């Protein structure tokens, strides 16, 4: 695969045989952001778990102190006082059965996250085959099925992200934008990694953090010393 000149210039900044300390890796990562747009910075963590086993699932949510740099559009499915609370908290779209109907009949997906009260999950659940593959189906584990819709909306708007191990035992999570600078990105990475380390399943044996890599949207991966995260 032929890479562009900017990518090749970025690669020259990195020692591919080295495990960088987190702060050094993040500083270097910011330097590799050479695209004309504000690149997203992503952390990829390979874990020493077997994601096929129910007792070795790693999943959770965390609010990044400086957000992700992306404004999340939130749809809340709720009625009455809960709908009013969601509106007051800054939800972009609020409704009940009519919103479910809109998704079903119009293929409407102009939002990034759906928050739903438990009493409305029966109606929304019918759209599982549509919402599930897009990662939009609310889930109690991610805090998107809740009676406290105001808090859910506030957390999402503040920069809440979900981390979840995939079939290859890797977690991929955006931790901000290159424009944040190294200090803010370091704060976000620390909060995320603390959460991932605390989420270590009791059934996981051996080395938990197998590898940690940070990269920008268009830049090369930079290997991070996982030992520094006290795994």
Tab-separated table of N, CA and C in Angstrom, residues 55-145:
chain	number	residue	atom	x	y	z
A	55	UNK	N	-17.502	-14.337	31.018
A	55	UNK	CA	-16.880	-13.783	32.226
A	55	UNK	C	-15.593	-13.018	31.932
A	56	UNK	N	-15.302	-12.804	30.641
A	56	UNK	CA	-14.115	-12.026	30.284
A	56	UNK	C	-14.458	-10.845	29.374
A	57	UNK	N	-15.696	-10.414	29.440
A	57	UNK	CA	-16.115	-9.239	28.681
A	57	UNK	C	-15.594	-7.979	29.381
A	58	UNK	N	-15.142	-7.031	28.612
A	58	UNK	CA	-14.696	-5.748	29.159
A	58	UNK	C	-15.508	-4.657	28.466
A	59	UNK	N	-16.330	-3.987	29.244
A	59	UNK	CA	-17.208	-2.969	28.672
A	59	UNK	C	-17.562	-1.958	29.742
A	60	UNK	N	-17.646	-0.714	29.366
A	60	UNK	CA	-18.039	0.311	30.315
A	60	UNK	C	-18.129	1.668	29.648
A	61	UNK	N	-18.410	2.673	30.440
A	61	UNK	CA	-18.481	4.046	29.939
A	61	UNK	C	-17.652	4.944	30.854
A	62	UNK	N	-17.165	6.017	30.285
A	62	UNK	CA	-16.387	6.972	31.054
A	62	UNK	C	-16.580	8.356	30.439
A	63	UNK	N	-16.619	9.369	31.286
A	63	UNK	CA	-16.728	10.746	30.800
A	63	UNK	C	-15.320	11.334	30.714
A	64	UNK	N	-14.882	11.639	29.522
A	64	UNK	CA	-13.551	12.225	29.331
A	64	UNK	C	-13.564	13.669	29.817
A	65	UNK	N	-12.581	14.060	30.630
A	65	UNK	CA	-12.592	15.404	31.221
A	65	UNK	C	-12.642	16.547	30.210
A	66	UNK	N	-12.084	16.311	29.020
A	66	UNK	CA	-12.081	17.375	28.006
A	66	UNK	C	-12.947	17.020	26.797
A	67	UNK	N	-13.798	15.999	26.963
A	67	UNK	CA	-14.687	15.609	25.875
A	67	UNK	C	-13.948	14.949	24.727
A	68	UNK	N	-14.683	14.703	23.641
A	68	UNK	CA	-14.098	14.033	22.476
A	68	UNK	C	-13.815	14.998	21.327
A	69	UNK	N	-14.335	16.218	21.461
A	69	UNK	CA	-14.173	17.169	20.365
A	69	UNK	C	-15.281	17.059	19.339
A	70	UNK	N	-16.189	16.116	19.564
A	70	UNK	CA	-17.323	15.925	18.657
A	70	UNK	C	-18.616	16.204	19.404
A	71	UNK	N	-19.489	16.980	18.793
A	71	UNK	CA	-20.786	17.264	19.396
A	71	UNK	C	-21.738	16.117	19.085
A	72	UNK	N	-22.186	15.425	20.114
A	72	UNK	CA	-23.075	14.294	19.945
A	72	UNK	C	-24.529	14.752	19.875
A	73	UNK	N	-25.225	14.271	18.859
A	73	UNK	CA	-26.659	14.568	18.733
A	73	UNK	C	-27.425	13.466	19.464
A	74	UNK	N	-28.236	13.872	20.426
A	74	UNK	CA	-28.904	12.903	21.299
A	74	UNK	C	-30.411	12.878	21.056
A	75	UNK	N	-30.930	11.683	20.836
A	75	UNK	CA	-32.363	11.457	20.731
A	75	UNK	C	-32.826	10.775	22.018
A	76	UNK	N	-33.834	11.330	22.662
A	76	UNK	CA	-34.378	10.732	23.880
A	76	UNK	C	-35.802	10.240	23.609
A	77	UNK	N	-36.020	8.964	23.909
A	77	UNK	CA	-37.351	8.371	23.785
A	77	UNK	C	-37.938	8.306	25.191
A	78	UNK	N	-38.877	9.191	25.472
A	78	UNK	CA	-39.466	9.274	26.814
A	78	UNK	C	-40.789	10.026	26.740
A	79	UNK	N	-41.556	9.943	27.835
A	79	UNK	CA	-42.852	10.618	27.918
A	79	UNK	C	-42.913	11.544	29.127
A	80	UNK	N	-43.861	12.463	29.090
A	80	UNK	CA	-44.193	13.280	30.255
A	80	UNK	C	-43.034	14.050	30.847
A	81	UNK	N	-42.879	13.939	32.179
A	81	UNK	CA	-41.851	14.692	32.898
A	81	UNK	C	-40.449	14.325	32.425
A	82	UNK	N	-40.246	13.061	32.084
A	82	UNK	CA	-38.926	12.626	31.622
A	82	UNK	C	-38.576	13.275	30.278
A	83	UNK	N	-39.562	13.421	29.442
A	83	UNK	CA	-39.338	14.098	28.163
A	83	UNK	C	-38.988	15.568	28.396
A	84	UNK	N	-39.702	16.195	29.343
A	84	UNK	CA	-39.423	17.599	29.679
A	84	UNK	C	-38.004	17.745	30.238
A	85	UNK	N	-37.609	16.791	31.094
A	85	UNK	CA	-36.273	16.839	31.702
A	85	UNK	C	-35.190	16.685	30.636
A	86	UNK	N	-35.430	15.804	29.674
A	86	UNK	CA	-34.467	15.592	28.591
A	86	UNK	C	-34.312	16.852	27.748
A	87	UNK	N	-35.446	17.496	27.479
A	87	UNK	CA	-35.427	18.744	26.701
A	87	UNK	C	-34.617	19.800	27.434
A	88	UNK	N	-34.852	19.919	28.733
A	88	UNK	CA	-34.149	20.918	29.543
A	88	UNK	C	-32.657	20.631	29.635
A	89	UNK	N	-32.294	19.343	29.552
A	89	UNK	CA	-30.879	18.963	29.666
A	89	UNK	C	-30.109	19.161	28.366
A	90	UNK	N	-30.838	19.477	27.293
A	90	UNK	CA	-30.152	19.778	26.037
A	90	UNK	C	-30.227	18.698	24.979
A	91	UNK	N	-31.173	17.757	25.125
A	91	UNK	CA	-31.344	16.726	24.100
A	91	UNK	C	-31.731	17.381	22.777
A	92	UNK	N	-31.220	16.836	21.680
A	92	UNK	CA	-31.483	17.418	20.361
A	92	UNK	C	-32.872	17.052	19.848
A	93	UNK	N	-33.316	15.830	20.173
A	93	UNK	CA	-34.631	15.362	19.748
A	93	UNK	C	-35.279	14.626	20.914
A	94	UNK	N	-36.556	14.876	21.142
A	94	UNK	CA	-37.272	14.219	22.235
A	94	UNK	C	-38.653	13.808	21.739
A	95	UNK	N	-39.050	12.607	22.098
A	95	UNK	CA	-40.379	12.149	21.723
A	95	UNK	C	-40.608	10.740	22.226
A	96	UNK	N	-41.767	10.188	21.885
A	96	UNK	CA	-42.108	8.839	22.340
A	96	UNK	C	-42.408	7.960	21.113
A	97	UNK	N	-43.628	7.409	21.037
A	97	UNK	CA	-43.962	6.508	19.929
A	97	UNK	C	-43.784	7.154	18.556
A	98	UNK	N	-44.012	8.478	18.484
A	98	UNK	CA	-43.891	9.134	17.184
A	98	UNK	C	-42.461	9.105	16.651
A	99	UNK	N	-41.479	9.124	17.584
A	99	UNK	CA	-40.080	9.042	17.170
A	99	UNK	C	-39.740	7.629	16.694
A	100	UNK	N	-40.280	6.634	17.388
A	100	UNK	CA	-40.083	5.242	16.979
A	100	UNK	C	-40.658	5.041	15.577
A	101	UNK	N	-41.833	5.604	15.372
A	101	UNK	CA	-42.505	5.518	14.062
A	101	UNK	C	-41.686	6.210	12.980
A	102	UNK	N	-41.102	7.349	13.315
A	102	UNK	CA	-40.290	8.117	12.358
A	102	UNK	C	-39.072	7.308	11.903
A	103	UNK	N	-38.425	6.634	12.873
A	103	UNK	CA	-37.269	5.802	12.543
A	103	UNK	C	-37.699	4.658	11.631
A	104	UNK	N	-38.848	4.050	11.961
A	104	UNK	CA	-39.326	2.873	11.238
A	104	UNK	C	-39.764	3.197	9.823
A	105	UNK	N	-40.473	4.295	9.657
A	105	UNK	CA	-41.056	4.604	8.341
A	105	UNK	C	-40.167	5.473	7.456
A	106	UNK	N	-39.298	6.289	8.093
A	106	UNK	CA	-38.491	7.228	7.308
A	106	UNK	C	-37.009	6.871	7.268
A	107	UNK	N	-36.638	5.754	7.939
A	107	UNK	CA	-35.210	5.414	8.012
A	107	UNK	C	-34.411	6.612	8.529
A	108	UNK	N	-34.854	7.164	9.625
A	108	UNK	CA	-34.306	8.416	10.160
A	108	UNK	C	-33.151	8.129	11.136
A	109	UNK	N	-31.966	8.657	10.814
A	109	UNK	CA	-30.790	8.409	11.661
A	109	UNK	C	-29.947	9.675	11.870
A	110	UNK	N	-30.607	10.829	11.999
A	110	UNK	CA	-29.876	12.089	12.166
A	110	UNK	C	-29.510	12.351	13.626
A	111	UNK	N	-28.944	11.356	14.292
A	111	UNK	CA	-28.533	11.465	15.694
A	111	UNK	C	-27.411	10.455	15.920
A	112	UNK	N	-26.677	10.640	17.004
A	112	UNK	CA	-25.520	9.780	17.291
A	112	UNK	C	-25.769	8.808	18.430
A	113	UNK	N	-26.660	9.183	19.363
A	113	UNK	CA	-26.938	8.358	20.536
A	113	UNK	C	-28.434	8.403	20.835
A	114	UNK	N	-28.982	7.253	21.253
A	114	UNK	CA	-30.375	7.214	21.707
A	114	UNK	C	-30.392	6.894	23.200
A	115	UNK	N	-31.128	7.713	23.951
A	115	UNK	CA	-31.371	7.454	25.377
A	115	UNK	C	-32.857	7.125	25.507
A	116	UNK	N	-33.163	6.090	26.279
A	116	UNK	CA	-34.550	5.640	26.380
A	116	UNK	C	-34.903	5.300	27.814
A	117	UNK	N	-36.107	5.666	28.242
A	117	UNK	CA	-36.566	5.245	29.565
A	117	UNK	C	-37.001	3.771	29.470
A	118	UNK	N	-36.885	3.022	30.574
A	118	UNK	CA	-37.217	1.588	30.538
A	118	UNK	C	-38.626	1.291	30.027
A	119	UNK	N	-39.586	2.155	30.354
A	119	UNK	CA	-40.968	1.904	29.937
A	119	UNK	C	-41.183	2.035	28.437
A	120	UNK	N	-40.219	2.670	27.737
A	120	UNK	CA	-40.343	2.848	26.293
A	120	UNK	C	-39.532	1.827	25.499
A	121	UNK	N	-38.775	0.976	26.201
A	121	UNK	CA	-37.921	0.012	25.498
A	121	UNK	C	-38.737	-1.038	24.749
A	122	UNK	N	-39.961	-1.306	25.212
A	122	UNK	CA	-40.814	-2.260	24.504
A	122	UNK	C	-41.101	-1.790	23.093
A	123	UNK	N	-41.406	-0.507	22.956
A	123	UNK	CA	-41.697	0.064	21.642
A	123	UNK	C	-40.439	0.170	20.786
A	124	UNK	N	-39.335	0.625	21.410
A	124	UNK	CA	-38.094	0.808	20.657
A	124	UNK	C	-37.443	-0.528	20.315
A	125	UNK	N	-37.646	-1.517	21.190
A	125	UNK	CA	-37.014	-2.819	20.994
A	125	UNK	C	-37.368	-3.489	19.683
A	126	UNK	N	-38.519	-3.136	19.133
A	126	UNK	CA	-38.946	-3.714	17.853
A	126	UNK	C	-38.012	-3.326	16.714
A	127	UNK	N	-37.225	-2.265	16.930
A	127	UNK	CA	-36.317	-1.781	15.882
A	127	UNK	C	-34.891	-2.295	16.083
A	128	UNK	N	-34.754	-3.340	16.891
A	128	UNK	CA	-33.425	-3.875	17.190
A	128	UNK	C	-32.623	-4.242	15.964
A	129	UNK	N	-33.276	-4.821	14.954
A	129	UNK	CA	-32.561	-5.233	13.736
A	129	UNK	C	-32.078	-4.047	12.916
A	130	UNK	N	-32.722	-2.899	13.128
A	130	UNK	CA	-32.331	-1.678	12.409
A	130	UNK	C	-31.268	-0.909	13.195
A	131	UNK	N	-31.518	-0.748	14.497
A	131	UNK	CA	-30.625	0.070	15.330
A	131	UNK	C	-29.374	-0.692	15.789
A	132	UNK	N	-29.529	-1.992	16.048
A	132	UNK	CA	-28.419	-2.788	16.557
A	132	UNK	C	-27.164	-2.736	15.704
A	133	UNK	N	-27.256	-3.035	14.402
A	133	UNK	CA	-26.066	-3.015	13.544
A	133	UNK	C	-25.389	-1.651	13.448
A	134	UNK	N	-26.142	-0.594	13.720
A	134	UNK	CA	-25.576	0.755	13.673
A	134	UNK	C	-25.017	1.188	15.028
A	135	UNK	N	-25.136	0.313	16.018
A	135	UNK	CA	-24.635	0.638	17.356
A	135	UNK	C	-25.474	1.678	18.068
A	136	UNK	N	-26.749	1.777	17.701
A	136	UNK	CA	-27.618	2.815	18.254
A	136	UNK	C	-28.605	2.311	19.306
A	137	UNK	N	-28.716	0.996	19.462
A	137	UNK	CA	-29.700	0.472	20.414
A	137	UNK	C	-29.279	0.787	21.847
A	138	UNK	N	-30.141	1.455	22.609
A	138	UNK	CA	-29.811	1.772	24.008
A	138	UNK	C	-29.558	0.508	24.822
A	139	UNK	N	-28.715	0.656	25.848
A	139	UNK	CA	-28.346	-0.497	26.678
A	139	UNK	C	-28.124	-0.030	28.111
A	140	UNK	N	-28.658	-0.737	29.092
A	140	UNK	CA	-28.449	-0.335	30.495
A	140	UNK	C	-26.978	-0.254	30.879
A	141	UNK	N	-26.136	-1.148	30.282
A	141	UNK	CA	-24.708	-1.172	30.628
A	141	UNK	C	-23.971	0.087	30.168
A	142	UNK	N	-24.500	0.717	29.130
A	142	UNK	CA	-23.864	1.949	28.652
A	142	UNK	C	-24.562	3.189	29.203
A	143	UNK	N	-25.556	2.971	30.080
A	143	UNK	CA	-26.236	4.103	30.714
A	143	UNK	C	-27.248	4.793	29.836
A	144	UNK	N	-27.623	4.150	28.724
A	144	UNK	CA	-28.568	4.802	27.806
A	144	UNK	C	-29.997	4.290	27.963
A	145	UNK	N	-30.202	3.295	28.834
A	145	UNK	CA	-31.555	2.924	29.265
A	145	UNK	C	-31.641	3.307	30.730
